[in-house]
Amino acid sequence: MTGWTLSWNGLRTVVELELKQRVRSRRWIWALVGWFVVIGLISWLIVAATDQVRGGGASDYSAGAMAFGMITYFVLGMGLLIAPAFTATSINGDRSAGTLATLQATRLSALELATGKLVAAWLAAAVFLVVALPFIAWSMLLGNISFWQVLVTFAVVFAEVAVVCAIGLGWSALVSRPAGSTFLTYFSVVVLTAITVIVVGMLALLVTRPEPVRVWGLNPADDAAYQLEVERYWQEHPEGGDEPPPPVTKCTWYNDTESVSHLDQIWWILAANPFVVVADAAPLPPGSAANLSDYRQLNSDPLALLRWGVRRMAIPPALERDRCTPLYDSLPGYTVEWDSGGTPRVYTSGGTLVNVSPVQVQPVNVENPIWPWGLGANVLLGAVFFWVAVRRLSVPYGTLPSGTRVA
């Protein structure tokens, strides 16, 4: 048995053996039926929710984007849970059953065995993802979701599932007991998805510190006088009245101290999170890449929301604050709008401009993609585990754990 040779006939032989071994029972069919029913039910609930959003005045595209994003997150999450079931016991399970040594005694190489097991597991997991395609098409009908967006998004989803399959294959080669390799594979998925978020949340406390900031607003004396003026207005107009309260005219710059979180120092921990990778890779409609903040506010797109959140974390914190514009939020007769540059403007109900904030909001764009780095890190991690699997399948063996069955 050679180690690192790869031929089409050898690869096809291993893939066929793996698929026949794992897909020949009727439980596979019932699993697909159950998966189809579950994802259909979840998709129906998502679509019903988006119909409520549409009924509330949202555009067709907004409803379609919400449905597509939620279904994508659900399919990705379930795919990451299903994938370990196909590889977490692929090697140690065959070794315990005494069937692995038979294959190792043939002319099949260790690389052919590992690659065949990985491809077969990935194809089996991909079947569950393909079952979700009718519901993806359903979300496309709700709005202007392009075929290109679906293709790119699910190509990245399939890649992430392949990475998890490789991780499970590596653990099944390293750990002699199937229960241990299964636990470690699922734990690896939890680390990539949930624990990275928890770590960022905890580290956020360590990168938060008091810093001087420049504030555009009312100084304490003017703020107290303005609050008395507003209180007097509500006493005279308990129902709001026809005339709005007087505008805030004494806003000025002053210095203050505030707790500032430097999330730009720790955001990269989320770059390899599969959900962040998929969200950042999903194509956007034309014109929305220049200012992701505007697109996020105008459309209920969960993929864009996560992409915006991570990219916003990567921007160094601004040291200027606008405490003048928020004063208008609770006042009747005024409307706060944001221009294309993210600067808030205050208008009266008659359309008269009364305030423009001098605090510039830095737009969040997608000029520098994050997902190639995150996906690359995941692929590298999967490649390391795959290499471990090939090394552990090579014969003659080195030192095996006590109690390990060979044949």
Tab-separated table of C-alpha atoms in Angstrom:
chain	number	residue	atom	x	y	z
A	1	MET	CA	0.000	0.000	0.000
A	2	THR	CA	1.523	3.319	-1.080
A	3	GLY	CA	0.870	6.533	0.783
A	4	TRP	CA	0.409	9.566	-1.448
A	5	THR	CA	-0.599	8.251	-4.874
A	6	LEU	CA	-4.023	9.081	-6.246
A	7	SER	CA	-5.785	7.480	-9.201
A	8	TRP	CA	-9.294	7.875	-10.558
A	9	ASN	CA	-10.056	4.144	-10.312
A	10	GLY	CA	-8.896	3.954	-6.703
A	11	LEU	CA	-10.827	7.065	-5.726
A	12	ARG	CA	-13.996	5.842	-7.433
A	13	THR	CA	-13.703	2.445	-5.744
A	14	VAL	CA	-13.509	3.949	-2.258
A	15	VAL	CA	-16.330	6.430	-2.936
A	16	GLU	CA	-18.616	3.686	-4.209
A	17	LEU	CA	-17.828	1.434	-1.229
A	18	GLU	CA	-18.472	4.259	1.233
A	19	LEU	CA	-21.747	5.317	-0.381
A	20	LYS	CA	-23.035	1.735	-0.615
A	21	GLN	CA	-22.101	1.113	2.991
A	22	ARG	CA	-23.729	4.255	4.387
A	23	VAL	CA	-26.686	4.831	2.033
A	24	ARG	CA	-28.005	1.344	1.453
A	25	SER	CA	-30.504	1.275	4.340
A	26	ARG	CA	-34.027	2.683	4.248
A	27	ARG	CA	-33.203	4.865	7.221
A	28	TRP	CA	-31.354	7.110	4.780
A	29	ILE	CA	-34.558	7.682	2.804
A	30	TRP	CA	-36.544	8.398	5.943
A	31	ALA	CA	-33.832	10.815	7.083
A	32	LEU	CA	-34.127	12.734	3.805
A	33	VAL	CA	-37.916	12.789	4.073
A	34	GLY	CA	-37.715	14.058	7.644
A	35	TRP	CA	-35.174	16.691	6.634
A	36	PHE	CA	-37.390	17.811	3.739
A	37	VAL	CA	-40.377	18.156	6.066
A	38	VAL	CA	-38.422	20.051	8.718
A	39	ILE	CA	-36.818	22.524	6.336
A	40	GLY	CA	-40.151	22.922	4.542
A	41	LEU	CA	-41.865	23.792	7.823
A	42	ILE	CA	-39.139	26.223	8.843
A	43	SER	CA	-39.165	27.816	5.400
A	44	TRP	CA	-42.929	28.213	5.537
A	45	LEU	CA	-42.652	29.939	8.906
A	46	ILE	CA	-39.951	32.240	7.535
A	47	VAL	CA	-41.981	33.074	4.448
A	48	ALA	CA	-45.062	33.712	6.617
A	49	ALA	CA	-43.007	36.119	8.704
A	50	THR	CA	-41.733	37.914	5.601
A	51	ASP	CA	-45.311	38.248	4.374
A	52	GLN	CA	-46.025	40.124	7.588
A	53	VAL	CA	-43.032	42.353	6.871
A	54	ARG	CA	-44.307	42.947	3.355
A	55	GLY	CA	-47.752	43.742	4.724
A	56	GLY	CA	-46.113	46.312	6.973
A	57	GLY	CA	-44.873	48.219	3.949
A	58	ALA	CA	-41.641	46.448	3.091
A	59	SER	CA	-40.709	45.971	-0.556
A	60	ASP	CA	-40.884	42.642	-2.325
A	61	TYR	CA	-37.098	42.550	-2.455
A	62	SER	CA	-36.848	43.201	1.290
A	63	ALA	CA	-39.192	40.290	1.996
A	64	GLY	CA	-37.346	38.033	-0.448
A	65	ALA	CA	-33.949	38.986	0.985
A	66	MET	CA	-35.146	38.228	4.498
A	67	ALA	CA	-36.510	34.822	3.482
A	68	PHE	CA	-33.387	33.925	1.506
A	69	GLY	CA	-31.045	34.994	4.308
A	70	MET	CA	-32.929	33.153	7.047
A	71	ILE	CA	-33.217	29.956	4.982
A	72	THR	CA	-29.502	30.182	4.135
A	73	TYR	CA	-28.566	30.484	7.823
A	74	PHE	CA	-30.839	27.568	8.690
A	75	VAL	CA	-29.467	25.309	5.937
A	76	LEU	CA	-25.873	26.200	6.864
A	77	GLY	CA	-26.498	25.501	10.546
A	78	MET	CA	-28.145	22.166	9.845
A	79	GLY	CA	-25.424	21.281	7.339
A	80	LEU	CA	-22.748	21.883	9.980
A	81	LEU	CA	-24.669	19.581	12.333
A	82	ILE	CA	-25.217	16.842	9.745
A	83	ALA	CA	-21.714	16.723	8.237
A	84	PRO	CA	-19.936	15.290	11.323
A	85	ALA	CA	-22.274	12.283	11.258
A	86	PHE	CA	-20.673	11.085	8.008
A	87	THR	CA	-16.970	11.333	8.907
A	88	ALA	CA	-16.598	11.497	12.697
A	89	THR	CA	-16.554	7.656	12.850
A	90	SER	CA	-15.431	6.929	9.294
A	91	ILE	CA	-11.959	5.586	10.138
A	92	ASN	CA	-12.125	4.419	13.760
A	93	GLY	CA	-15.547	2.866	13.101
A	94	ASP	CA	-14.149	0.796	10.225
A	95	ARG	CA	-11.118	-0.067	12.307
A	96	SER	CA	-13.313	-1.277	15.168
A	97	ALA	CA	-15.370	-3.352	12.743
A	98	GLY	CA	-12.231	-4.902	11.258
A	99	THR	CA	-12.997	-3.728	7.698
A	100	LEU	CA	-10.331	-1.025	7.435
A	101	ALA	CA	-7.415	-3.468	7.394
A	102	THR	CA	-8.937	-5.284	4.414
A	103	LEU	CA	-8.826	-2.099	2.348
A	104	GLN	CA	-5.328	-1.274	3.564
A	105	ALA	CA	-4.140	-4.681	2.374
A	106	THR	CA	-5.120	-3.823	-1.212
A	107	ARG	CA	-3.255	-1.601	-3.683
A	108	LEU	CA	-5.326	1.398	-2.565
A	109	SER	CA	-3.162	4.182	-1.216
A	110	ALA	CA	-3.726	6.035	2.036
A	111	LEU	CA	-4.491	9.178	0.027
A	112	GLU	CA	-7.128	7.321	-2.020
A	113	LEU	CA	-8.744	5.954	1.143
A	114	ALA	CA	-8.859	9.347	2.857
A	115	THR	CA	-9.974	11.233	-0.262
A	116	GLY	CA	-12.634	8.637	-1.076
A	117	LYS	CA	-14.046	8.758	2.440
A	118	LEU	CA	-14.035	12.560	2.386
A	119	VAL	CA	-15.703	12.827	-1.029
A	120	ALA	CA	-18.339	10.219	-0.143
A	121	ALA	CA	-19.162	11.976	3.140
A	122	TRP	CA	-19.319	15.352	1.417
A	123	LEU	CA	-21.634	13.989	-1.286
A	124	ALA	CA	-23.897	12.435	1.333
A	125	ALA	CA	-24.081	15.721	3.256
A	126	ALA	CA	-24.572	17.633	-0.001
A	127	VAL	CA	-27.711	15.614	-0.726
A	128	PHE	CA	-29.319	17.158	2.346
A	129	LEU	CA	-28.352	20.622	1.110
A	130	VAL	CA	-29.705	19.913	-2.369
A	131	VAL	CA	-33.042	18.967	-0.828
A	132	ALA	CA	-33.270	22.571	0.383
A	133	LEU	CA	-33.006	24.022	-3.132
A	134	PRO	CA	-36.793	24.047	-3.789
A	135	PHE	CA	-37.239	26.274	-0.778
A	136	ILE	CA	-34.400	28.513	-1.935
A	137	ALA	CA	-36.217	28.868	-5.264
A	138	TRP	CA	-39.323	29.754	-3.265
A	139	SER	CA	-37.471	32.634	-1.602
A	140	MET	CA	-36.210	33.771	-5.023
A	141	LEU	CA	-39.802	34.162	-6.166
A	142	LEU	CA	-40.527	36.501	-3.254
A	143	GLY	CA	-38.099	39.148	-4.438
A	144	ASN	CA	-35.274	40.057	-6.736
A	145	ILE	CA	-32.894	37.301	-5.630
A	146	SER	CA	-30.611	36.477	-8.545
A	147	PHE	CA	-29.433	33.027	-9.531
A	148	TRP	CA	-25.853	34.302	-9.193
A	149	GLN	CA	-26.442	35.204	-5.545
A	150	VAL	CA	-27.865	31.751	-4.835
A	151	LEU	CA	-25.027	30.027	-6.698
A	152	VAL	CA	-22.200	31.871	-4.922
A	153	THR	CA	-23.810	31.649	-1.493
A	154	PHE	CA	-24.416	27.925	-1.659
A	155	ALA	CA	-21.019	27.229	-3.195
A	156	VAL	CA	-19.506	28.701	-0.027
A	157	VAL	CA	-21.978	26.719	2.113
A	158	PHE	CA	-20.879	23.498	0.361
A	159	ALA	CA	-17.224	24.444	0.947
A	160	GLU	CA	-17.824	24.966	4.671
A	161	VAL	CA	-19.563	21.586	4.901
A	162	ALA	CA	-16.569	19.975	3.168
A	163	VAL	CA	-14.262	21.555	5.770
A	164	VAL	CA	-16.320	20.074	8.609
A	165	CYS	CA	-16.222	16.675	6.884
A	166	ALA	CA	-12.410	16.912	6.748
A	167	ILE	CA	-12.256	17.853	10.436
A	168	GLY	CA	-14.399	14.846	11.332
A	169	LEU	CA	-12.200	12.583	9.199
A	170	GLY	CA	-9.107	13.807	11.016
A	171	TRP	CA	-10.599	13.264	14.459
A	172	SER	CA	-11.777	9.776	13.486
A	173	ALA	CA	-8.177	8.962	12.549
A	174	LEU	CA	-6.676	10.456	15.720
A	175	VAL	CA	-9.124	9.085	18.311
A	176	SER	CA	-9.633	5.350	18.681
A	177	ARG	CA	-13.165	5.509	20.098
A	178	PRO	CA	-16.026	6.660	17.824
A	179	ALA	CA	-17.754	8.433	20.714
A	180	GLY	CA	-14.658	10.523	21.381
A	181	SER	CA	-14.124	11.504	17.750
A	182	THR	CA	-17.812	12.400	17.384
A	183	PHE	CA	-17.657	14.658	20.434
A	184	LEU	CA	-14.467	16.360	19.270
A	185	THR	CA	-15.873	16.956	15.783
A	186	TYR	CA	-19.030	18.569	17.120
A	187	PHE	CA	-16.951	20.538	19.609
A	188	SER	CA	-14.846	21.848	16.703
A	189	VAL	CA	-18.029	23.038	14.986
A	190	VAL	CA	-19.147	24.754	18.197
A	191	VAL	CA	-15.757	26.473	18.487
A	192	LEU	CA	-15.968	27.822	14.938
A	193	THR	CA	-19.555	29.048	15.290
A	194	ALA	CA	-20.587	29.841	18.870
A	195	ILE	CA	-17.419	30.022	20.945
A	196	THR	CA	-15.807	32.580	18.638
A	197	VAL	CA	-18.763	34.875	19.306
A	198	ILE	CA	-18.513	34.279	23.068
A	199	VAL	CA	-14.777	34.977	23.038
A	200	VAL	CA	-15.293	38.266	21.192
A	201	GLY	CA	-18.009	39.256	23.662
A	202	MET	CA	-15.720	38.588	26.626
A	203	LEU	CA	-12.674	40.234	25.051
A	204	ALA	CA	-14.780	43.312	24.310
A	205	LEU	CA	-14.626	44.094	28.024
A	206	LEU	CA	-10.834	43.997	27.942
A	207	VAL	CA	-10.523	46.400	24.996
A	208	THR	CA	-12.962	48.944	26.465
A	209	ARG	CA	-11.386	51.842	28.298
A	210	PRO	CA	-12.192	55.489	29.127
A	211	GLU	CA	-10.960	57.900	26.471
A	212	PRO	CA	-11.464	61.614	25.730
A	213	VAL	CA	-14.091	62.268	23.064
A	214	ARG	CA	-15.271	65.382	21.259
A	215	VAL	CA	-19.004	65.949	21.636
A	216	TRP	CA	-21.407	68.012	19.547
A	217	GLY	CA	-24.279	68.896	21.858
A	218	LEU	CA	-25.517	71.124	24.660
A	219	ASN	CA	-23.222	71.907	27.538
A	220	PRO	CA	-24.682	71.192	30.990
A	221	ALA	CA	-26.026	74.732	31.530
A	222	ASP	CA	-27.675	75.000	28.092
A	223	ASP	CA	-29.006	71.436	28.378
A	224	ALA	CA	-30.737	72.226	31.689
A	225	ALA	CA	-32.289	75.377	30.213
A	226	TYR	CA	-33.482	73.510	27.112
A	227	GLN	CA	-35.045	70.707	29.182
A	228	LEU	CA	-37.011	73.330	31.139
A	229	GLU	CA	-38.166	74.820	27.852
A	230	VAL	CA	-39.316	71.409	26.569
A	231	GLU	CA	-41.060	70.678	29.887
A	232	ARG	CA	-42.898	73.983	29.653
A	233	TYR	CA	-43.950	73.114	26.082
A	234	TRP	CA	-45.497	69.786	27.164
A	235	GLN	CA	-47.326	71.498	29.999
A	236	GLU	CA	-48.862	73.935	27.519
A	237	HIS	CA	-49.411	71.319	24.781
A	238	PRO	CA	-50.115	67.956	26.472
A	239	GLU	CA	-51.341	66.484	23.158
A	240	GLY	CA	-48.464	67.852	21.091
A	241	GLY	CA	-50.173	70.919	19.569
A	242	ASP	CA	-49.809	72.312	16.074
A	243	GLU	CA	-46.533	74.060	16.752
A	244	PRO	CA	-43.456	71.919	17.456
A	245	PRO	CA	-41.079	72.732	20.318
A	246	PRO	CA	-38.321	75.198	19.493
A	247	PRO	CA	-35.293	73.699	17.686
A	248	VAL	CA	-32.033	73.109	19.488
A	249	THR	CA	-29.960	76.152	18.567
A	250	LYS	CA	-27.126	76.182	21.115
A	251	CYS	CA	-25.297	72.965	20.248
A	252	THR	CA	-21.536	73.375	20.307
A	253	TRP	CA	-18.365	71.328	20.593
A	254	TYR	CA	-17.067	70.351	24.017
A	255	ASN	CA	-14.772	67.666	25.434
A	256	ASP	CA	-15.909	64.700	27.491
A	257	THR	CA	-14.717	61.268	28.623
A	258	GLU	CA	-16.471	58.102	27.531
A	259	SER	CA	-15.898	54.329	27.535
A	260	VAL	CA	-14.675	53.387	24.056
A	261	SER	CA	-14.583	49.788	22.794
A	262	HIS	CA	-11.740	49.019	20.386
A	263	LEU	CA	-13.458	46.109	18.662
A	264	ASP	CA	-11.177	46.678	15.685
A	265	GLN	CA	-8.498	44.839	17.689
A	266	ILE	CA	-10.512	41.610	18.078
A	267	TRP	CA	-12.970	41.477	15.161
A	268	TRP	CA	-10.699	39.121	13.200
A	269	ILE	CA	-11.619	36.291	15.581
A	270	LEU	CA	-14.983	36.148	13.783
A	271	ALA	CA	-13.450	36.080	10.286
A	272	ALA	CA	-13.365	32.264	10.182
A	273	ASN	CA	-16.878	31.831	11.591
A	274	PRO	CA	-18.796	29.904	8.873
A	275	PHE	CA	-21.839	32.163	9.210
A	276	VAL	CA	-19.670	35.272	8.751
A	277	VAL	CA	-17.909	33.686	5.753
A	278	VAL	CA	-21.197	32.866	4.014
A	279	ALA	CA	-22.758	36.260	4.806
A	280	ASP	CA	-19.719	38.163	3.537
A	281	ALA	CA	-19.510	36.091	0.356
A	282	ALA	CA	-23.155	36.585	-0.635
A	283	PRO	CA	-23.329	39.002	-3.617
A	284	LEU	CA	-25.163	42.291	-3.110
A	285	PRO	CA	-27.448	44.170	-5.515
A	286	PRO	CA	-25.729	46.757	-7.757
A	287	GLY	CA	-24.994	50.024	-5.979
A	288	SER	CA	-25.265	48.716	-2.417
A	289	ALA	CA	-21.563	47.925	-1.971
A	290	ALA	CA	-20.524	51.598	-1.647
A	291	ASN	CA	-22.532	52.130	1.542
A	292	LEU	CA	-23.616	48.955	3.259
A	293	SER	CA	-25.233	50.966	6.060
A	294	ASP	CA	-27.874	52.430	3.736
A	295	TYR	CA	-28.638	49.031	2.230
A	296	ARG	CA	-28.941	47.492	5.697
A	297	GLN	CA	-31.409	50.158	6.799
A	298	LEU	CA	-33.551	49.906	3.666
A	299	ASN	CA	-33.690	46.097	3.394
A	300	SER	CA	-34.337	43.343	5.909
A	301	ASP	CA	-31.423	41.245	4.695
A	302	PRO	CA	-29.967	39.017	7.473
A	303	LEU	CA	-26.867	38.274	5.400
A	304	ALA	CA	-26.154	41.999	4.922
A	305	LEU	CA	-26.837	42.667	8.613
A	306	LEU	CA	-24.174	40.201	9.753
A	307	ARG	CA	-21.760	41.437	7.085
A	308	TRP	CA	-22.312	45.032	8.185
A	309	GLY	CA	-21.861	44.143	11.871
A	310	VAL	CA	-18.477	42.470	11.395
A	311	ARG	CA	-17.204	45.181	9.054
A	312	ARG	CA	-18.401	47.874	11.453
A	313	MET	CA	-16.377	46.201	14.204
A	314	ALA	CA	-13.269	46.345	11.996
A	315	ILE	CA	-13.455	50.155	11.736
A	316	PRO	CA	-11.533	51.995	14.499
A	317	PRO	CA	-13.960	53.715	16.897
A	318	ALA	CA	-14.816	57.321	16.147
A	319	LEU	CA	-13.891	59.834	18.839
A	320	GLU	CA	-16.652	62.320	17.961
A	321	ARG	CA	-20.187	62.062	19.297
A	322	ASP	CA	-23.444	63.664	18.201
A	323	ARG	CA	-25.674	64.297	21.218
A	324	CYS	CA	-27.615	67.091	19.546
A	325	THR	CA	-29.579	65.184	16.896
A	326	PRO	CA	-30.960	62.568	19.374
A	327	LEU	CA	-32.692	65.412	21.243
A	328	TYR	CA	-35.170	65.614	18.356
A	329	ASP	CA	-36.160	61.935	18.522
A	330	SER	CA	-38.742	62.482	21.262
A	331	LEU	CA	-40.018	65.830	19.965
A	332	PRO	CA	-43.174	66.061	17.824
A	333	GLY	CA	-43.000	67.884	14.511
A	334	TYR	CA	-39.440	66.882	13.623
A	335	THR	CA	-38.040	64.127	11.375
A	336	VAL	CA	-34.481	62.810	11.411
A	337	GLU	CA	-33.132	61.527	8.089
A	338	TRP	CA	-29.692	60.338	6.997
A	339	ASP	CA	-28.109	61.383	3.728
A	340	SER	CA	-26.017	59.117	1.495
A	341	GLY	CA	-22.914	59.887	3.532
A	342	GLY	CA	-24.538	58.844	6.806
A	343	THR	CA	-24.913	62.386	8.158
A	344	PRO	CA	-28.171	62.967	10.090
A	345	ARG	CA	-30.367	65.903	9.054
A	346	VAL	CA	-33.357	67.211	10.997
A	347	TYR	CA	-36.447	68.552	9.205
A	348	THR	CA	-39.703	70.018	10.413
A	349	SER	CA	-42.966	68.389	9.358
A	350	GLY	CA	-43.146	71.086	6.661
A	351	GLY	CA	-39.800	70.010	5.198
A	352	THR	CA	-37.678	72.861	6.569
A	353	LEU	CA	-34.087	71.892	7.374
A	354	VAL	CA	-33.276	72.923	10.957
A	355	ASN	CA	-30.130	70.986	11.827
A	356	VAL	CA	-27.238	69.209	10.099
A	357	SER	CA	-24.850	67.257	12.273
A	358	PRO	CA	-21.160	68.106	11.824
A	359	VAL	CA	-20.242	64.608	13.028
A	360	GLN	CA	-19.372	62.552	9.964
A	361	VAL	CA	-20.318	58.877	10.030
A	362	GLN	CA	-17.812	56.658	8.259
A	363	PRO	CA	-19.637	54.497	5.693
A	364	VAL	CA	-19.279	50.739	5.837
A	365	ASN	CA	-18.368	49.346	2.425
A	366	VAL	CA	-17.382	45.979	1.008
A	367	GLU	CA	-14.298	47.014	-0.914
A	368	ASN	CA	-12.025	44.595	0.969
A	369	PRO	CA	-13.735	41.199	1.246
A	370	ILE	CA	-13.336	39.245	4.465
A	371	TRP	CA	-14.644	35.883	3.339
A	372	PRO	CA	-11.573	34.759	1.306
A	373	TRP	CA	-9.458	35.002	4.458
A	374	GLY	CA	-12.027	33.261	6.620
A	375	LEU	CA	-12.698	30.529	4.082
A	376	GLY	CA	-8.956	30.151	3.502
A	377	ALA	CA	-8.378	29.671	7.237
A	378	ASN	CA	-11.120	27.046	7.360
A	379	VAL	CA	-9.766	25.236	4.296
A	380	LEU	CA	-6.292	25.260	5.855
A	381	LEU	CA	-7.727	23.794	9.056
A	382	GLY	CA	-9.539	21.109	7.077
A	383	ALA	CA	-6.358	20.376	5.097
A	384	VAL	CA	-4.411	19.817	8.321
A	385	PHE	CA	-6.997	17.330	9.584
A	386	PHE	CA	-7.083	15.636	6.171
A	387	TRP	CA	-3.288	15.311	6.228
A	388	VAL	CA	-3.540	13.726	9.674
A	389	ALA	CA	-6.064	11.233	8.317
A	390	VAL	CA	-3.773	10.255	5.439
A	391	ARG	CA	-0.826	9.826	7.784
A	392	ARG	CA	-2.853	7.649	10.154
A	393	LEU	CA	-4.084	5.482	7.288
A	394	SER	CA	-0.600	4.797	5.977
A	395	VAL	CA	0.919	1.371	6.601
A	396	PRO	CA	3.007	0.061	8.151
A	397	TYR	CA	1.650	1.622	11.340
A	398	GLY	CA	3.772	3.401	13.859
A	399	THR	CA	2.682	3.306	17.487
A	400	LEU	CA	-1.039	2.659	17.952
A	401	PRO	CA	-3.022	3.344	21.132
A	402	SER	CA	-3.464	0.384	23.452
A	403	GLY	CA	-6.514	-1.696	22.551
A	404	THR	CA	-6.735	-0.466	18.961
A	405	ARG	CA	-8.025	-3.170	16.625
A	406	VAL	CA	-6.138	-3.636	13.356
A	407	ALA	CA	-7.945	-6.581	11.764
